[in-house]
Coordinates of C-alpha atoms and ligand atoms in Angstrom, one line a residue:
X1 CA 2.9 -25.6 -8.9
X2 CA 1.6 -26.0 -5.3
X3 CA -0.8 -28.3 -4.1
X4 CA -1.6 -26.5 -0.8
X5 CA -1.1 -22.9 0.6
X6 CA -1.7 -21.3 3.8
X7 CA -3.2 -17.6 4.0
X8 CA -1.4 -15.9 6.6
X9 CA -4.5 -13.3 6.4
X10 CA -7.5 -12.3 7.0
X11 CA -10.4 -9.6 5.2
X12 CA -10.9 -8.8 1.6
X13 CA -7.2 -9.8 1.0
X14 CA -7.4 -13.4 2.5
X15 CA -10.3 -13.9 0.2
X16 CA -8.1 -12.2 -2.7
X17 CA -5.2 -14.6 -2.3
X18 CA -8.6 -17.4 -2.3
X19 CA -9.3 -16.6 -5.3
X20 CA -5.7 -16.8 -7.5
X21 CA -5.2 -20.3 -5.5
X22 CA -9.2 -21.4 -6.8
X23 CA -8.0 -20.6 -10.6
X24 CA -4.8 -21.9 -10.4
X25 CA -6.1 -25.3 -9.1
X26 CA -4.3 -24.8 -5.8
X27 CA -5.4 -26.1 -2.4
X28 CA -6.4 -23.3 0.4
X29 CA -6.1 -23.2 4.4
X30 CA -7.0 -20.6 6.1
X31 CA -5.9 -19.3 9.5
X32 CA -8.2 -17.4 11.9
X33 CA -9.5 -16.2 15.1
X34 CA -12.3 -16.4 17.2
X35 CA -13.6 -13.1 16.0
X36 CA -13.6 -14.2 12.4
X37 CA -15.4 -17.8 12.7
X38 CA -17.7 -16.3 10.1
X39 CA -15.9 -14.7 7.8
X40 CA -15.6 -15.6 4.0
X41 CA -12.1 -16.4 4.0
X42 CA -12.9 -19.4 6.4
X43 CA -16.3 -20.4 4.3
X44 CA -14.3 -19.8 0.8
X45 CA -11.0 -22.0 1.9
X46 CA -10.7 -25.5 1.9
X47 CA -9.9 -25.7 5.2
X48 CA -9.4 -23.7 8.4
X49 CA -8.1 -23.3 11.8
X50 CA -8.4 -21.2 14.8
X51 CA -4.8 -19.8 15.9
X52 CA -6.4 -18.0 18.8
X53 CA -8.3 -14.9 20.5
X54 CA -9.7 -11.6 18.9
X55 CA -6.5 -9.7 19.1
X56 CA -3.8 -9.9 16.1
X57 CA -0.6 -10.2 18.5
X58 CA -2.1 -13.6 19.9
X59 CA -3.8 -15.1 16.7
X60 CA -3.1 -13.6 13.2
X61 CA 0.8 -12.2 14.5
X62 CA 1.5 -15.3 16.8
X63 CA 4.1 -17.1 14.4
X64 CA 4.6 -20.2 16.7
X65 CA 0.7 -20.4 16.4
X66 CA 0.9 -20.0 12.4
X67 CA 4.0 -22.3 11.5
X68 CA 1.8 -25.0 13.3
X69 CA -1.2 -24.4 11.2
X70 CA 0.8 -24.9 8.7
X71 CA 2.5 -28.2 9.6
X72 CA -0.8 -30.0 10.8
X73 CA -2.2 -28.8 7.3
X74 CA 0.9 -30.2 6.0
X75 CA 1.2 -27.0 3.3
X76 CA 4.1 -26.3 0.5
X77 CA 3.8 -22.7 0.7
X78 CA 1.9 -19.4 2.7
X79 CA 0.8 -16.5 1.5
X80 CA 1.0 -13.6 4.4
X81 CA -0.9 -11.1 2.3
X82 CA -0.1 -7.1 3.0
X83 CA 0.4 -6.1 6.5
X84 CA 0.6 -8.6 9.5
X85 CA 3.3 -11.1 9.1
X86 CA 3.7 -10.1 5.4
X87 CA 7.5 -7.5 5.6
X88 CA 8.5 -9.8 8.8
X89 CA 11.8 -10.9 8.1
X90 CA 12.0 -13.3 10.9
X91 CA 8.7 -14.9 10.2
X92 CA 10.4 -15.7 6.3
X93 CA 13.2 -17.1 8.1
X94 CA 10.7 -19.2 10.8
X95 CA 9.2 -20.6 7.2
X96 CA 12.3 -21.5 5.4
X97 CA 13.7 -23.5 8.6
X98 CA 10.4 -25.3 8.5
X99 CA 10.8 -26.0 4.6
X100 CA 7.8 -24.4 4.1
X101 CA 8.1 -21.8 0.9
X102 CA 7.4 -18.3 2.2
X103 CA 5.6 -16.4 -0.9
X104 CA 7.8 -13.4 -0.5
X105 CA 11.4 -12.2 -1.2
X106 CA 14.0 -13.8 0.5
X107 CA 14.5 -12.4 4.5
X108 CA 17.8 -11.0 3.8
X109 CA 16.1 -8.5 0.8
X110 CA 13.1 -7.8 3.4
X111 CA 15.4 -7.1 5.9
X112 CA 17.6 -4.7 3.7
X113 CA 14.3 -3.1 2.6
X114 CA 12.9 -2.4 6.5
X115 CA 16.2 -0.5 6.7
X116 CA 15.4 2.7 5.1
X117 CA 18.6 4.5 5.2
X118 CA 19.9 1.0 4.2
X119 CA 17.8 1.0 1.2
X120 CA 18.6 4.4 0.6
X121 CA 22.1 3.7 0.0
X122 CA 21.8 0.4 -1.8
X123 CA 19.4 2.9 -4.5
X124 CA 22.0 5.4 -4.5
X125 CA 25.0 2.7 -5.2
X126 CA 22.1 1.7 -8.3
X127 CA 22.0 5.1 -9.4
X128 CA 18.3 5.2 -8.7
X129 CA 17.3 9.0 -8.1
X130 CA 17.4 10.1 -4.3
X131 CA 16.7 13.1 -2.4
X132 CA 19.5 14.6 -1.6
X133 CA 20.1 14.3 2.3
X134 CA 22.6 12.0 5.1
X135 CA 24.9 9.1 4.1
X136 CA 23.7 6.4 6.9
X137 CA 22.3 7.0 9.9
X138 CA 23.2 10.3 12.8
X139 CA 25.1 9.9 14.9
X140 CA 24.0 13.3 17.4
X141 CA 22.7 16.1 16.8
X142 CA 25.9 17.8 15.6
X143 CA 26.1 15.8 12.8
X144 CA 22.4 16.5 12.2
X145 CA 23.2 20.2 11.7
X146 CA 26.1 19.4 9.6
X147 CA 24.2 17.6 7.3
X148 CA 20.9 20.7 7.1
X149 CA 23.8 23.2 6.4
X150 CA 24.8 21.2 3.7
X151 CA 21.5 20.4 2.3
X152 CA 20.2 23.2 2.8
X153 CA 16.7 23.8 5.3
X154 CA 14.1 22.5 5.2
X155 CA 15.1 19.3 6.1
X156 CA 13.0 16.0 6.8
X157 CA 14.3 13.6 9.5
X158 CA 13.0 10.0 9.5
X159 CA 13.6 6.6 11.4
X160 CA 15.7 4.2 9.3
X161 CA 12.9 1.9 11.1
X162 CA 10.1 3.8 10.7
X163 CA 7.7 3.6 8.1
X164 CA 3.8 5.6 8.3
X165 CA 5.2 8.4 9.3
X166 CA 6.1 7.8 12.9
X167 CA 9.3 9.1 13.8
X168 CA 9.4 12.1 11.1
X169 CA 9.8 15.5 11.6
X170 CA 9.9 18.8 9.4
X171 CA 13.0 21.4 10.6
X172 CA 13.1 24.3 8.6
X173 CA 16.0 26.1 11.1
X174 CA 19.1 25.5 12.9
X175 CA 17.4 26.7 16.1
X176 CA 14.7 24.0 16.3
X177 CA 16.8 20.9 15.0
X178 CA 18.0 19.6 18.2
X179 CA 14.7 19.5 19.7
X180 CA 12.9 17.8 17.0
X181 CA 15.7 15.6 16.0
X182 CA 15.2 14.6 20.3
X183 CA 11.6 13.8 19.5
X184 CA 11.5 12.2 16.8
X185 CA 14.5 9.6 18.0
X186 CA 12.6 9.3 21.1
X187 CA 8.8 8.2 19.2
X188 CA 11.0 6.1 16.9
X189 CA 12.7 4.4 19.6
X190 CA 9.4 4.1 21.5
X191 CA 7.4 2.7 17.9
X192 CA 10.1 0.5 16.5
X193 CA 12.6 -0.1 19.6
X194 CA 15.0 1.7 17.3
X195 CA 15.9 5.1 17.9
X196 CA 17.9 5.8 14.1
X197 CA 17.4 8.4 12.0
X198 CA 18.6 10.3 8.7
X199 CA 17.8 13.2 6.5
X200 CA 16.6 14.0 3.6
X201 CA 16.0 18.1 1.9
X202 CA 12.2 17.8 2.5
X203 CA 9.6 18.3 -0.4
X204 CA 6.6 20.6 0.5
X205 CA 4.1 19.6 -1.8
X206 CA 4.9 16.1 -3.2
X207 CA 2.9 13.4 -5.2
X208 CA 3.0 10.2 -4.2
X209 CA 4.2 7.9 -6.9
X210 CA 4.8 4.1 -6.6
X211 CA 6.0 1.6 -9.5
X212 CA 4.9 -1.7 -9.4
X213 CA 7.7 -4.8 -9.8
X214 CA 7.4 -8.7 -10.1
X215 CA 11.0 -10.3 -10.1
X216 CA 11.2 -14.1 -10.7
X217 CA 13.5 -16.5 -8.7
X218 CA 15.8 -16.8 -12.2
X219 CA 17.6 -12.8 -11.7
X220 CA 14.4 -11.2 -14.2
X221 CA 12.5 -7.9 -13.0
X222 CA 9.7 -5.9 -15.1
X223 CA 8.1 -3.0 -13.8
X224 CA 4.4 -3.1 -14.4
X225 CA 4.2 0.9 -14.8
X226 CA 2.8 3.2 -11.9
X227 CA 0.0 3.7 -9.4
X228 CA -1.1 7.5 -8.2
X229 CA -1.5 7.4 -4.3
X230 CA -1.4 11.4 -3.6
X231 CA -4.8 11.3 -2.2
X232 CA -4.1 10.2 1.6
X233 CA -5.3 11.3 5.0
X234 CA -2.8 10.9 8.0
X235 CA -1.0 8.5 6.2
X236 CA -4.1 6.6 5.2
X237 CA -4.4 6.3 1.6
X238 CA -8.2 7.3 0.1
X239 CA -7.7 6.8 -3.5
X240 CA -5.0 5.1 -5.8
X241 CA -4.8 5.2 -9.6
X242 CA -3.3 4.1 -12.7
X243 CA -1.8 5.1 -14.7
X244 CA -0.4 9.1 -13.5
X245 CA -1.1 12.0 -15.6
X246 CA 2.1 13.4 -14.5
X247 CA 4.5 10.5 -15.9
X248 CA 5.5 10.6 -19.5
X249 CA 6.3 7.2 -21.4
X250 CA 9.8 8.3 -21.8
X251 CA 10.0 8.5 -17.6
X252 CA 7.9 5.3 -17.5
X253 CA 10.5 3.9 -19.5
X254 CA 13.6 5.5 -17.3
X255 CA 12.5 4.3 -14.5
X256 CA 11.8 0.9 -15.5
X257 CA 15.6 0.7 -16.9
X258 CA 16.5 1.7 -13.8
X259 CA 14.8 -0.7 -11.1
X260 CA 15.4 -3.7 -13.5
X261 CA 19.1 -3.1 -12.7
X262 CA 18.6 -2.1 -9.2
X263 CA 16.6 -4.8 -8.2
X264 CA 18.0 -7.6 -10.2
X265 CA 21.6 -6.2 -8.3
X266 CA 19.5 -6.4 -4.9
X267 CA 18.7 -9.9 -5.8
X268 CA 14.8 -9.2 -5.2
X269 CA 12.2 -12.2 -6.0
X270 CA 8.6 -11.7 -6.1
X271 CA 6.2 -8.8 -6.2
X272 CA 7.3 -5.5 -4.4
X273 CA 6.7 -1.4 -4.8
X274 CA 9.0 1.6 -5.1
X275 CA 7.5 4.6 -3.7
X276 CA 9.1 7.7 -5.3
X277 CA 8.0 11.3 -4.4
X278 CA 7.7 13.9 -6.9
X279 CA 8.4 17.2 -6.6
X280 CA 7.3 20.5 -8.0
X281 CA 9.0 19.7 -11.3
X282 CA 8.2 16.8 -11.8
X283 CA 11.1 14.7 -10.9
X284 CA 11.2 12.0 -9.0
X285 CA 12.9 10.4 -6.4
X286 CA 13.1 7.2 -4.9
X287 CA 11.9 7.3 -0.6
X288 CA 11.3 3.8 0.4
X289 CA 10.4 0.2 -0.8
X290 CA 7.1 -2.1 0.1
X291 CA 8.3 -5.8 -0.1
X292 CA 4.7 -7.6 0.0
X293 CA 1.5 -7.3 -2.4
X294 CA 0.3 -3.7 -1.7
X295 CA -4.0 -2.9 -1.1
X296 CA -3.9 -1.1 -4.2
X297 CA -2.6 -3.6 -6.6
X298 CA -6.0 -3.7 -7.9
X299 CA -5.6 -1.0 -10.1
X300 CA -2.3 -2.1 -12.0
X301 CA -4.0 -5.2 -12.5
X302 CA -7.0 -3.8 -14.4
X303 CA -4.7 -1.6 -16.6
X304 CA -2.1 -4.3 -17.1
X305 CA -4.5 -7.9 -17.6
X306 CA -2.2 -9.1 -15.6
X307 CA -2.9 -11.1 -11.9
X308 CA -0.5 -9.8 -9.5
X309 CA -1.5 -12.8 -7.2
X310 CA -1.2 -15.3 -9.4
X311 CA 2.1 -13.9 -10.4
X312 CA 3.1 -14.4 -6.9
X313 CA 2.3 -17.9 -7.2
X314 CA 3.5 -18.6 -9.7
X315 CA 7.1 -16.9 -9.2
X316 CA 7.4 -18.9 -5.9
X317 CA 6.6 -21.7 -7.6
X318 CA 9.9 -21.5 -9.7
X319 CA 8.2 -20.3 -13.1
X320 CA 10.0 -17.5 -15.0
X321 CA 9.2 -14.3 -15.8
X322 CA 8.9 -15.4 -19.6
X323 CA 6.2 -17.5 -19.2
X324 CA 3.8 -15.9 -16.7
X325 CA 4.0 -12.6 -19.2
X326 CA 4.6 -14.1 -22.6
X327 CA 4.0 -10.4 -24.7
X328 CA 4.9 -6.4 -24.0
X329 CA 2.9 -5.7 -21.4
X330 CA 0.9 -2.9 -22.6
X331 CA -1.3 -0.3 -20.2
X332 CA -4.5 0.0 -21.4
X333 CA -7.2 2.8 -19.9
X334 CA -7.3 4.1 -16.6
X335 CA -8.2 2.4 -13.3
X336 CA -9.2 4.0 -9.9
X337 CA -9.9 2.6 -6.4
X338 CA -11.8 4.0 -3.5
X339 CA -10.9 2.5 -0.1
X340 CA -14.2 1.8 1.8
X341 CA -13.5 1.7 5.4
X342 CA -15.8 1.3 8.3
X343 CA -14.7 4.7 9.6
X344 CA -16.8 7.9 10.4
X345 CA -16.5 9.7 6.9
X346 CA -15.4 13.5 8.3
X347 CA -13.9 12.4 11.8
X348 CA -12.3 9.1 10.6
X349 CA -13.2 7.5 14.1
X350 CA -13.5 3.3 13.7
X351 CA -16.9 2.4 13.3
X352 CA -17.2 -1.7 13.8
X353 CA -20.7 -3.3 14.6
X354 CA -23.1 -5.5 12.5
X355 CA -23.7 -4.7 8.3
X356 CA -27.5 -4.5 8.0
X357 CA -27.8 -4.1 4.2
X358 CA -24.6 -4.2 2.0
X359 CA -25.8 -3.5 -1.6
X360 CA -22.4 -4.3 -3.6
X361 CA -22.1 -2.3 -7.2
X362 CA -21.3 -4.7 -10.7
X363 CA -21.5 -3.6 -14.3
X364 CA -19.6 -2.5 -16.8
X365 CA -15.8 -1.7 -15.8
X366 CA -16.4 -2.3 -11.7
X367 CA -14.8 -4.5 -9.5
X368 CA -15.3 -4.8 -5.5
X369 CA -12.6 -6.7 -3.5
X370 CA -14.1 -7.3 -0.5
X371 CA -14.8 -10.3 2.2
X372 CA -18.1 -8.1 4.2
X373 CA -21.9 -9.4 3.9
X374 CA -25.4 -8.2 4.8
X375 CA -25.7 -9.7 8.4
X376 CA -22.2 -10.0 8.6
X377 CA -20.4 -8.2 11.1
X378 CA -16.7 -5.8 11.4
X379 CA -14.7 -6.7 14.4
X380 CA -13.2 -3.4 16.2
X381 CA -9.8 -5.7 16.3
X382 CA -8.7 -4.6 13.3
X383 CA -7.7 -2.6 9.8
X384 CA -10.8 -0.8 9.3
X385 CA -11.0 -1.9 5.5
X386 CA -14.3 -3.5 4.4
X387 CA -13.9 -3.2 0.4
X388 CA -12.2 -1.6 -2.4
X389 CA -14.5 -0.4 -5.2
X390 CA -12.4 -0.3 -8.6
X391 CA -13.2 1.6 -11.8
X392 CA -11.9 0.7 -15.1
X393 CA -12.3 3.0 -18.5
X394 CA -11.3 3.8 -21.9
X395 CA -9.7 7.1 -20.1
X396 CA -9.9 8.5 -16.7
X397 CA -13.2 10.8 -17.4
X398 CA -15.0 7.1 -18.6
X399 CA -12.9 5.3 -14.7
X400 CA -14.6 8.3 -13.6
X401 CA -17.6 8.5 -14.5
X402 CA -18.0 4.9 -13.1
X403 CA -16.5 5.4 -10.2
X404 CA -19.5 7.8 -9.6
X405 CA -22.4 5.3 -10.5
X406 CA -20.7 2.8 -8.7
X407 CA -20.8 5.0 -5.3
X408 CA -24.0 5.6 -5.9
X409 CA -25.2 1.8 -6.2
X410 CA -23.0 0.5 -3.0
X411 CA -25.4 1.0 0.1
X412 CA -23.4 -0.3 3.4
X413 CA -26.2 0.6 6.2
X414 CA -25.8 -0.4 9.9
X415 CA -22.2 1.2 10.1
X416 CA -20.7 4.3 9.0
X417 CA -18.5 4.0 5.9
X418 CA -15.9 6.2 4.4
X419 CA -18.4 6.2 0.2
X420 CA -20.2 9.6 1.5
X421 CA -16.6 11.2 1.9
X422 CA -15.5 9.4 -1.6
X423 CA -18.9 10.7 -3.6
X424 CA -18.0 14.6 -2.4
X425 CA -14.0 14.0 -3.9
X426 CA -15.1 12.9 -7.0
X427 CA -17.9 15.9 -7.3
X428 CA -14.3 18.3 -6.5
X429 CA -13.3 20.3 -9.5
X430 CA -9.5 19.8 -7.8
X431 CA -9.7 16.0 -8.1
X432 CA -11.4 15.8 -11.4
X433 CA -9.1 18.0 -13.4
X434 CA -6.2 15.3 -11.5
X435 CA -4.0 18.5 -10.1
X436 CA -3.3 17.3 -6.9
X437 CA -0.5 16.1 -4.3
X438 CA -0.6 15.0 -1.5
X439 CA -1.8 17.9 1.0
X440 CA -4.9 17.6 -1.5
X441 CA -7.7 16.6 1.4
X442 CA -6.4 19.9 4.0
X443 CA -7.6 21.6 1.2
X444 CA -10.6 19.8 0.1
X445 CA -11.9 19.6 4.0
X446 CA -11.6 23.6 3.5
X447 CA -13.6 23.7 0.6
X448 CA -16.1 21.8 1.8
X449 CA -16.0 24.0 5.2
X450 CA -16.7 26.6 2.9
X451 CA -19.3 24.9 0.5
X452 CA -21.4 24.4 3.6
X453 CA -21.5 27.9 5.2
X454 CA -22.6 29.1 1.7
X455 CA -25.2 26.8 1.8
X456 CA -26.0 27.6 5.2
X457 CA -26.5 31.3 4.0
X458 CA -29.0 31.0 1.6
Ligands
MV4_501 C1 8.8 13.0 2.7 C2 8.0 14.1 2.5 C3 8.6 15.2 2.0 N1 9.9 15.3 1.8 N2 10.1 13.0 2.4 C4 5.4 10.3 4.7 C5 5.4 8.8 5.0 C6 6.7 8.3 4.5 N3 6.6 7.0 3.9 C7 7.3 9.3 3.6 N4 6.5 10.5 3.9 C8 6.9 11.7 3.4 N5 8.2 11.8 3.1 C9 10.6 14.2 2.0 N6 11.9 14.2 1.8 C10 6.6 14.0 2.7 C11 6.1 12.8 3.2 C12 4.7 12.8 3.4 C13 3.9 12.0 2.5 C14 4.4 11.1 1.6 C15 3.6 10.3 0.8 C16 2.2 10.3 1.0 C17 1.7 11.2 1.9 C18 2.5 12.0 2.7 C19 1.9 12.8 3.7 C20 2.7 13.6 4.5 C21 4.1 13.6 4.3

């Protein structure tokens, strides 16, 4: 195992990583800027050093500024966390030419991955299901109508470098294609420096549906079963879950055959997502792949037993698949996360400043990742994530109904947070009864429009 990791990271997830390293007897450094001289990651680490000003591109981004960190601390291994440094390709490859064991898969997997069309085709090739749609990227715009005759409109067009939905467009005709398929080259070219794109027959109401994977460094994957993430505003996810009503065993089963072939083919190491959409009958199909530790890994943990971060660790470390997860893993209950962000809870507008009182939840079948204190302060630098409040139960009623006591008992004062907005989804008859997808909040910001002027009636 290692004696010393660096945690390229900062926030609730820097502190995560903390905490895996504390249990497995591992020594910590952290890394941070001068906005973040009093955050927990810094107090909980073993050590820690400054890599520079406020923003992310000159401190928590600035590899030169990291890779020395991590020589003067004289660590085996880092840990970049999700987001960041964490799918940088050339950053893996900065760390293996400094002998310094990136906890990751390899660069040339990440790199495959950050190609989406790429990934596409290696899926396809592993008889993974796709959407149907273009073989590589397009050319021009010609081939662009070629390929919507022959799928058939609407179509979907997105950046082979793109990723949060930058550089996508809906065309549902002929007539508007080359003007979109203009656009959305141009905003991917502008986002990513990469102007690529390809098609795919676009799925109006989907469900987002990821699988969670941990592949060891000996040619063994398992998936861990699947998260629900339909509940998402602008990209942002709100609420995950696990498992999904919507997935039988037998497809739970399917689709674990089928990304323990892909992905032991793709050579993948370490701990990654699949995202698959699902469409209006249910089946799914495989969109894009996440090659880090993902925010909502919480709630595969809880239904698993199993520490996704100390599987990391332990996977980089050489152990095998075998003996991190000795029996079937089993799921057991239902888990859900809120994201609590430091946002405005109807206009979503950043809200940073000094915590007053921060009242955290505990009990029976709750769990709050989270690095924020009373008197601490959020920087306006960065993701606006404070915490992740986690239910556990017997079923998702039980998940539920703690999820609801839990919002209840948090009290964040001093800042706006985004727990008002979570108590009125759980409250919706939409949400409870778990028939959503992923247009679910247009609709519930409806309702509520609606809710209000009755109110405002009587
Ligand atoms: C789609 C789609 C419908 N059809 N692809 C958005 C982000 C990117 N990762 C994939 N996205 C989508 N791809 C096809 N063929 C709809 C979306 C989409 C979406 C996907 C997952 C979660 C939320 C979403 C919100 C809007 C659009």
């Amino acid at each position: 195992m290692f004696r010393k990791v660096l945690i390229a990271n900062r926030g609730e997830i820097a502190l995560r990583v903390i905490c895996a390293c504390k249990e497995l007897g591992i020594r910590t450094v952290a890394v941070y800027s001068e906005a973040d001289r009093n955050s927990l990651h810094v107090r909980f680490a073993d050590e820690a050093i400054c890599i520079g000003p406020p923003r992310s591109a000159e401190s928590y981004l600035n590899v030169p500024a990291v890779i020395s960190a991590a020589e003067i601390a004289d660590v085996d291994a880092i840990h970049p966390g999700y987001g960041l440094l964490s799918e940088n390709a050339n950053f893996a490859e900065v760390c293996r030419a400094s002998n310094i064991k990136f906890i990751g898969p390899p660069p040339e997997v990440t790199r495959l991955m950050g190609e989406k069309e790429k990934a596409r085709q290696a899926m396809k090739k592993a008889k993974v299901p796709i959407l149907p749609g273009s073989d590589g990227v397009i050319q021009s715009v010609e081939e662009a109508l070629e390929w919507a005759k022959s799928v058939g409109f609407p179509v979907i067009l997105k950046a082979t470098a793109g990723g949060g939905g930058r550089g996508m467009r809906v065309v549902r005709s002929a007539e508007e294609l080359p003007g979109l398929f203009q656009a959305a080259s141009t905003e991917a070219a502008n986002a990513f420096g990469n102007g690529s794109l390809y098609m795919e027959k676009f799925i109006e109401r989907p469900r987002h549906i990821e699988f969670q994977i941990l592949a060891d460094e000996h040619g063994n994957v398992i998936s861990l079963g699947e998260r629900e993430c339909s509940i998402q505003r602008r990209h942002q996810k709100l609420i995950e879950e696990a498992p999904s009503l919507q997935v039988t065993q037998k497809m739970r089963d399917d689709i674990a055959k089928t990304l323990k072939r892909s992905l032991e083919h793709v050579g993948y190491q370490n701990a990654g997502t699949i995202e698959f959409l699902m469409d209006e009958d249910g089946k799914l199909y495989f969109i894009e792949m996440n090659t880090r530790i993902q925010v909502e890994h919480p709630v595969t943990e809880m239904v698993t037993g199993i520490d996704l971060v100390k599987a990391q660790l332990r996977i980089a470390s050489g152990e095998k698949l075998s003996s991190i997860l000795p029996e079937p893993t089993t799921i057991r209950g239902h888990a859900i996360e809120c994201r609590i962000n430091a946002e405005h809870p109807e206009k979503f507008t950043p809200s940073a400043g000094k915590i007053n009182v921060f009242n955290v939840p505990g009990g029976n079948g709750i769990r709050v990742d989270t690095a924020q204190y009373a008197e601490g302060v959020v920087p306006p630098y960065y993701d606006s994530l404070i915490a992740k409040l986690i239910a556990h139960g017997k079923d998702r009623e039980e998940a539920m109904a703690r999820m609801q006591r839990a919002l209840d008992m948090f009290v964040v004062e001093g800042i706006f947070t985004t727990i008002p907005l979570h108590r009125g989804i759980f409250r919706d008859e939409e949400f409870r009864e778990g028939k959503f997808d992923t247009k679910f909040m247009e609709r519930y910001f409806e309702r509520e429009k609606e809710r209000r002027e009755a109110d405002g009636i009587q």
